[in-house]
XYZ file of C-alpha atoms in Angstrom:
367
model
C 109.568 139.560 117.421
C 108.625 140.176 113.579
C 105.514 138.414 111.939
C 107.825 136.581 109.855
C 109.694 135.398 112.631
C 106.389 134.368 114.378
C 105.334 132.470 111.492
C 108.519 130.692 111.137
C 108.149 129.745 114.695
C 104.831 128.562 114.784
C 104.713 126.958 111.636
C 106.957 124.289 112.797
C 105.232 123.579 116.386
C 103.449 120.704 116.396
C 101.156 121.884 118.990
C 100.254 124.793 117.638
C 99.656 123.159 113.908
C 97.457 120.422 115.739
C 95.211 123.467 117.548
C 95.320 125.359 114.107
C 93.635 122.080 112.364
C 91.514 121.170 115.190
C 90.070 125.179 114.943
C 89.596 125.488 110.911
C 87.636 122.166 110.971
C 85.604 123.549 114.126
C 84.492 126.093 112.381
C 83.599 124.136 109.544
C 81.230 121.856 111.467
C 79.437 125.293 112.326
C 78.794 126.759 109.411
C 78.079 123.259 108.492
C 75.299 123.396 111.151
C 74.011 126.905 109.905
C 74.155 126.076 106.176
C 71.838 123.189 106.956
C 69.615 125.751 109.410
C 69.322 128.185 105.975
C 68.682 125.729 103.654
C 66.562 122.869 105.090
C 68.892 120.123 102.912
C 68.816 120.876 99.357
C 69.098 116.985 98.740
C 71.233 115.680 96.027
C 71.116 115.744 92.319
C 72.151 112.264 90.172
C 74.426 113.221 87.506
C 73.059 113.744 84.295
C 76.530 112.426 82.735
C 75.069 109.481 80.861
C 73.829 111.356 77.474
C 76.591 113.300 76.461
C 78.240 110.121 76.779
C 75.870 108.511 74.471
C 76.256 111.062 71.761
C 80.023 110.552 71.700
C 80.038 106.886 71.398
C 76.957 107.401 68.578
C 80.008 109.306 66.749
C 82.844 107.111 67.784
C 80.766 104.258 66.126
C 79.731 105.631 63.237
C 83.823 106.584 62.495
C 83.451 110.257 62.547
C 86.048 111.444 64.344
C 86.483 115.038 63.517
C 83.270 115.549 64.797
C 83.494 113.388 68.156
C 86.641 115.552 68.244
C 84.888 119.157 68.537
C 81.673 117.888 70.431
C 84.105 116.669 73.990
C 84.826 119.965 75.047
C 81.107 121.342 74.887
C 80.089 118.325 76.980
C 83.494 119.167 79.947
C 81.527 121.118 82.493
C 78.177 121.247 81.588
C 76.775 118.974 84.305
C 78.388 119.739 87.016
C 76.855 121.431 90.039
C 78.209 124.717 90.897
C 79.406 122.836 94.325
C 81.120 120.458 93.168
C 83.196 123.177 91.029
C 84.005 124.754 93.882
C 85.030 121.639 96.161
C 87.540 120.866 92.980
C 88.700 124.195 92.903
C 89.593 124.579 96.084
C 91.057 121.466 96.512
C 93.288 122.240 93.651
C 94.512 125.611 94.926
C 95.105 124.245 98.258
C 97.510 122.060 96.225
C 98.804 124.881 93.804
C 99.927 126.775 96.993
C 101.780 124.127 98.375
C 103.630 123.574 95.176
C 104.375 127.356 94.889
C 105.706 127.507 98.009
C 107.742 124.660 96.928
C 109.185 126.260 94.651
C 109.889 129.078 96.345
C 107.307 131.694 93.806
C 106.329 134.480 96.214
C 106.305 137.159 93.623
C 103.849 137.495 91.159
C 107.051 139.272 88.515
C 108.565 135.734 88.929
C 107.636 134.180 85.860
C 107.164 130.648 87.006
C 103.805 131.899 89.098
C 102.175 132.624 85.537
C 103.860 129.534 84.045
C 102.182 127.670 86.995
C 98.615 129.175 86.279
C 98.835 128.303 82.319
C 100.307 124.767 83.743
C 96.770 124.302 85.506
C 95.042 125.104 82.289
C 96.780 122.877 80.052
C 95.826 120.361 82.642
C 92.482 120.904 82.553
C 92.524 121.160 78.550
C 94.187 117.575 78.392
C 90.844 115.643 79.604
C 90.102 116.762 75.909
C 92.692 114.674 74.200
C 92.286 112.269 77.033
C 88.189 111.206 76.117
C 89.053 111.374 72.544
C 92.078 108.994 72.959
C 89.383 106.941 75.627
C 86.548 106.942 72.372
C 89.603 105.783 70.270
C 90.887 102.771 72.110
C 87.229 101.837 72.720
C 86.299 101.818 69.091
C 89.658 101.072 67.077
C 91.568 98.750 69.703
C 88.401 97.306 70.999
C 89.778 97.917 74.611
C 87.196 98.092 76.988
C 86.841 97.578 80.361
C 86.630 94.210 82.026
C 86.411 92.746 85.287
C 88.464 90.147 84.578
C 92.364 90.313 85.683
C 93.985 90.359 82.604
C 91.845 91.977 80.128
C 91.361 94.548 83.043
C 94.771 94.431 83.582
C 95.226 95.382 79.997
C 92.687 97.994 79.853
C 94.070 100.058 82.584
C 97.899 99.737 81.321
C 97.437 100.449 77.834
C 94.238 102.451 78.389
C 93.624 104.360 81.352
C 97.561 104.094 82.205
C 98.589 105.368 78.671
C 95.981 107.807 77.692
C 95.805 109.999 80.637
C 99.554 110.331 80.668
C 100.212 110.955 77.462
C 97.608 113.493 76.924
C 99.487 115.209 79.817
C 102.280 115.120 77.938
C 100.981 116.449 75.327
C 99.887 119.265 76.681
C 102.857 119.950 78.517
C 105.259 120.488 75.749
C 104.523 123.969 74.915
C 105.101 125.193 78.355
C 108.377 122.633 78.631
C 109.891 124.286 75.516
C 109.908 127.708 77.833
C 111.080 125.608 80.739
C 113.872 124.278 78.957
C 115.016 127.842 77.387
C 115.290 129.197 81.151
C 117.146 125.471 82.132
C 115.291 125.395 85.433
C 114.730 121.858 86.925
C 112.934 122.388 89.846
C 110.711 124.406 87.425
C 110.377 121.793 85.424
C 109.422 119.061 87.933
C 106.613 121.948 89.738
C 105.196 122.979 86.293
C 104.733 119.756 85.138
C 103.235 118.842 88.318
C 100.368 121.190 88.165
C 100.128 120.129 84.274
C 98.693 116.866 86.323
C 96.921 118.692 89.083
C 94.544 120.840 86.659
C 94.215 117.208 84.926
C 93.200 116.053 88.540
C 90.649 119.325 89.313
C 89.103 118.708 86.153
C 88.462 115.131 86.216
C 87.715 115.357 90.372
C 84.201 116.922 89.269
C 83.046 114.054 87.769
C 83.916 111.690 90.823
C 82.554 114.465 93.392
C 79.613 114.342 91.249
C 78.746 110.780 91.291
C 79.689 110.964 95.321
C 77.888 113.849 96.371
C 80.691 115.774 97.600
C 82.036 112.643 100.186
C 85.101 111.848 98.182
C 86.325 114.917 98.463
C 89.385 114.388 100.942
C 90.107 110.998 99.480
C 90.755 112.738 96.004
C 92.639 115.733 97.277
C 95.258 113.233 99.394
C 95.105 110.265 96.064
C 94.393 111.566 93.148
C 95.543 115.318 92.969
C 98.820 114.389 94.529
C 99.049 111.112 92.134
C 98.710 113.179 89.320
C 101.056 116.067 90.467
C 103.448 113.243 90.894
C 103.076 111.163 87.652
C 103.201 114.280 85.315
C 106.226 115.874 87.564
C 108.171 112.738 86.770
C 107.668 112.367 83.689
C 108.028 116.186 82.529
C 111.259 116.204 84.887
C 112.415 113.067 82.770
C 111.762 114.722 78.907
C 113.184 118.254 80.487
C 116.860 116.340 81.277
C 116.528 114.048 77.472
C 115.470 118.102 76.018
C 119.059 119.141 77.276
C 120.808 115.930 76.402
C 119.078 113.680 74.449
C 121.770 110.861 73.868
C 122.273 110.165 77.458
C 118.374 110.994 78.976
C 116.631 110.090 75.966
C 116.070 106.323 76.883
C 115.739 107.158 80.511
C 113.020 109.435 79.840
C 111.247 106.538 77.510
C 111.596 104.184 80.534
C 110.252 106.511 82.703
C 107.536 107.116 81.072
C 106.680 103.532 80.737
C 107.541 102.376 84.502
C 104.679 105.335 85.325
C 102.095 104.616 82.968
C 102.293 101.173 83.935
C 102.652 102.202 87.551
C 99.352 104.078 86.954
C 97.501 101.249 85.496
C 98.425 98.777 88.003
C 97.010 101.198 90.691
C 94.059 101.660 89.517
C 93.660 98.188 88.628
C 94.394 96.732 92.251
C 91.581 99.109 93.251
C 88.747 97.813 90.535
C 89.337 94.644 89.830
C 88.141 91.898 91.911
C 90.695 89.137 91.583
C 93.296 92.044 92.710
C 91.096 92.710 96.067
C 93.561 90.801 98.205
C 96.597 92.962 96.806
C 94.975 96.474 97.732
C 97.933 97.211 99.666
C 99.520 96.967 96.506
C 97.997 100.165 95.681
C 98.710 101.732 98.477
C 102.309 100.832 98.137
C 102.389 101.861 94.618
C 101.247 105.368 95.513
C 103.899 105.354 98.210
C 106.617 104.962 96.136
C 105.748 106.780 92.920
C 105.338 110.047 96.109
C 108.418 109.153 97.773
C 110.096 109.198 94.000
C 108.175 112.986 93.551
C 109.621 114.382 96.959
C 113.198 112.878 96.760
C 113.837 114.967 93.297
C 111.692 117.807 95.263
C 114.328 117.829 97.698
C 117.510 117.047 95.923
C 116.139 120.523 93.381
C 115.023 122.698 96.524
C 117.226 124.609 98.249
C 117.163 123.825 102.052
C 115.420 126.345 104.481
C 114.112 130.246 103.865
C 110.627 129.677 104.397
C 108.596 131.723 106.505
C 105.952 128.947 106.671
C 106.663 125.592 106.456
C 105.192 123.518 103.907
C 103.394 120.858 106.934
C 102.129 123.949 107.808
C 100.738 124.999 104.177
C 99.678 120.912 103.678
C 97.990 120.202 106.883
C 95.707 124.184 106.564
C 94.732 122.609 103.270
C 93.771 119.316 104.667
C 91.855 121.499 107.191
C 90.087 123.726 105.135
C 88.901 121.134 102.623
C 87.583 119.085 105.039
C 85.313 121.937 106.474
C 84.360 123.358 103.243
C 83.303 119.183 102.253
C 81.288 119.185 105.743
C 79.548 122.132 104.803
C 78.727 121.044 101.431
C 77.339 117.808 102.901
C 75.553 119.580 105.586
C 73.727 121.930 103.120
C 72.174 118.982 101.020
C 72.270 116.497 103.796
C 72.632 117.141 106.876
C 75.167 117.528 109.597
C 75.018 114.137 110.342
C 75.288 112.507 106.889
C 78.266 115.019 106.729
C 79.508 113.860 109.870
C 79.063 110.079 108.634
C 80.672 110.549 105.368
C 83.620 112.153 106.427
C 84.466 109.633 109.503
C 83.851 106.551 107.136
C 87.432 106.796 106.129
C 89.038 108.846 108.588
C 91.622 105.574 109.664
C 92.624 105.406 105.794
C 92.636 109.427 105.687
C 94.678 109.493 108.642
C 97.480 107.121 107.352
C 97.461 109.116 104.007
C 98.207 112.465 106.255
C 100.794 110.604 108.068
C 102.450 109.189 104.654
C 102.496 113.315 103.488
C 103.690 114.357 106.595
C 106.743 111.881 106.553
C 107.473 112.908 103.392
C 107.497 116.423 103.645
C 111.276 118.230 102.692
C 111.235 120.032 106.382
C 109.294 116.828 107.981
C 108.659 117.264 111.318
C 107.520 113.740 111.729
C 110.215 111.499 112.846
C 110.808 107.866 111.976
């Protein structure tokens, strides 16, 4: 038997993917235990986010945008712990793997694996446009936030909803030009995805931040996969109106609207109290706008080939995130304030898995 038959094999036994999860996190909760033994519990660190904030809006207000313009990205990583980098980092490469593998890049001459990589940084470059466009609304439209339903509702459609994605967009449309000279659609869908997932690593370090590391696992199964999924659409969408414009031009327009609103509305069911009772709504929001991203996943991937399957890739990054957030946690903390955060949510964390797993274009969960 060859290694490459022995990782096809395994890779799709259930038993063996369940000992291989139950193992990594194992040895996460003891190197957990001996970070804490080394260090003694660094304790935590508030974020020191609040005055580059208050520079900004001292710009914003006083109309001078060129400079508010220049001064966001030397206020981008500056308080961030070097922790919490890594937590978003590896989140996000757990995540660039399994889209890789998606599309089928094992070869580092294969020119989407680069295209990937620069993908991730234009991500990460469009929370730039994104705070400026944030400074913007706040100071030109006058939207701000509010907790009541429809002013909220407005500032998350035609705020968060709009800026985020079309700063995406934005930034995508150098690499799409390339993607649309080699006419590749599953490129297109995979590239823009990580367009949103370096979006998603960048902005994770400011929620890890303010949570101490604990929403780590929530934001690598919500948010990086939201974002993957929202930009993949949409750059899927302009890609088909690039090659004909006449037929896919207004579908790409619609698109784009249905998911900006789609993003709104899901992070408005989460915040704002008179949509409490709907927060299944959110739930089944993300659901659909996922089951949207793997149906064109599959319909664009050709069926079978891999030596590893991709529940195999998705459930080793599950695995290994949530031992390298327990030892985080256990280093400043504690075991058991590790142990506590991470079981807090492990009913919700466990449907998410399941959701992923059903999903997956070689699922081996059946219905």
């Amino acid at each position: 038997m060859t290694w490459q038959h022995y990782l096809r094999v395994k890779s799709r036994d259930p038993a063996y993917l369940w000992r291989m999860v139950i193992g990594i996190i194992a040895a996460g909760v003891v190197l957990g235990w001996l970070a804490h033994q080394l260090t003694g519990g660094l304790g935590f660190s508030g974020p020191a986010l609040r005055a580059g904030r208050d520079r900004l809006e001292e710009l914003a207000s006083g109309g001078q945008w060129w400079q508010v313009w220049w001064e966001i990205p030397q206020r981008m990583f500056v308080d961030f712990s070097p922790g919490v980098i890594a937590l978003a980092l590896l989140a996000g490469c757990c995540w660039l793997v399994f889209l890789l593998q998606a599309l089928r890049s094992d070869t580092l001459r294969d020119w989407r694996v680069w295209g990937a990589l620069v993908a991730i940084a234009l991500g990460g470059l469009s929370v730039w446009p994104t705070r400026f466009f944030s400074l913007w609304q706040e100071y030109r439209w006058h939207l701000e936030f509010s907790p009541e339903m429809l002013p909220g509702l407005r500032f998350f459609v035609l705020g968060v909803g709009l800026r985020e994605e079309l700063a995406k967009l934005l930034c995508l449309l150098p690499l799409l030009a390339l993607i649309v000279r080699k006419r590749d659609e599953a490129a297109a869908l995979i590239l823009s995805g990580c367009v949103g997932l370096g979006f998603a690593i960048n902005e994770n370090m400011g929620y890890l931040t303010s949570s101490q590391g604990s929403d780590t696992l929530g934001r690598f199964l919500t948010a990086n996969p939201f974002h993957i999924a929202l930009t993949g659409l949409i750059g899927l969408a302009v890609y088909r109106a690039c090659l004909d414009f006449r037929n896919q031009g207004p579908q790409a327009l619609a698109v784009f609207g249905v998911l900006v609103f789609a993003h709104g509305l899901y992070d408005a069911v989460i915040v704002l109290p008179d949509l409490a009772e709907y927060a299944m709504g959110g739930l089944i929001i993300f659901a659909l706008v996922m089951y949207q991203f793997f149906h064109e996943l599959r319909s664009l991937r050709p069926q079978g080939g891999d030596t590893i399957s991709l529940t195999a890739t998705f459930l080793a990054g599950v695995s290994l995130l949530t031992a390298g957030t327990f030892i985080y946690i256990s280093a400043l903390a504690g075991t058991a304030t590790a142990a506590d955060n991470l079981m807090t949510d492990v009913i919700g964390l466990g449907v998410m898995v399941y959701l992923f797993l059903r999903e997956m274009p070689e699922t081996m969960v059946n219905v």
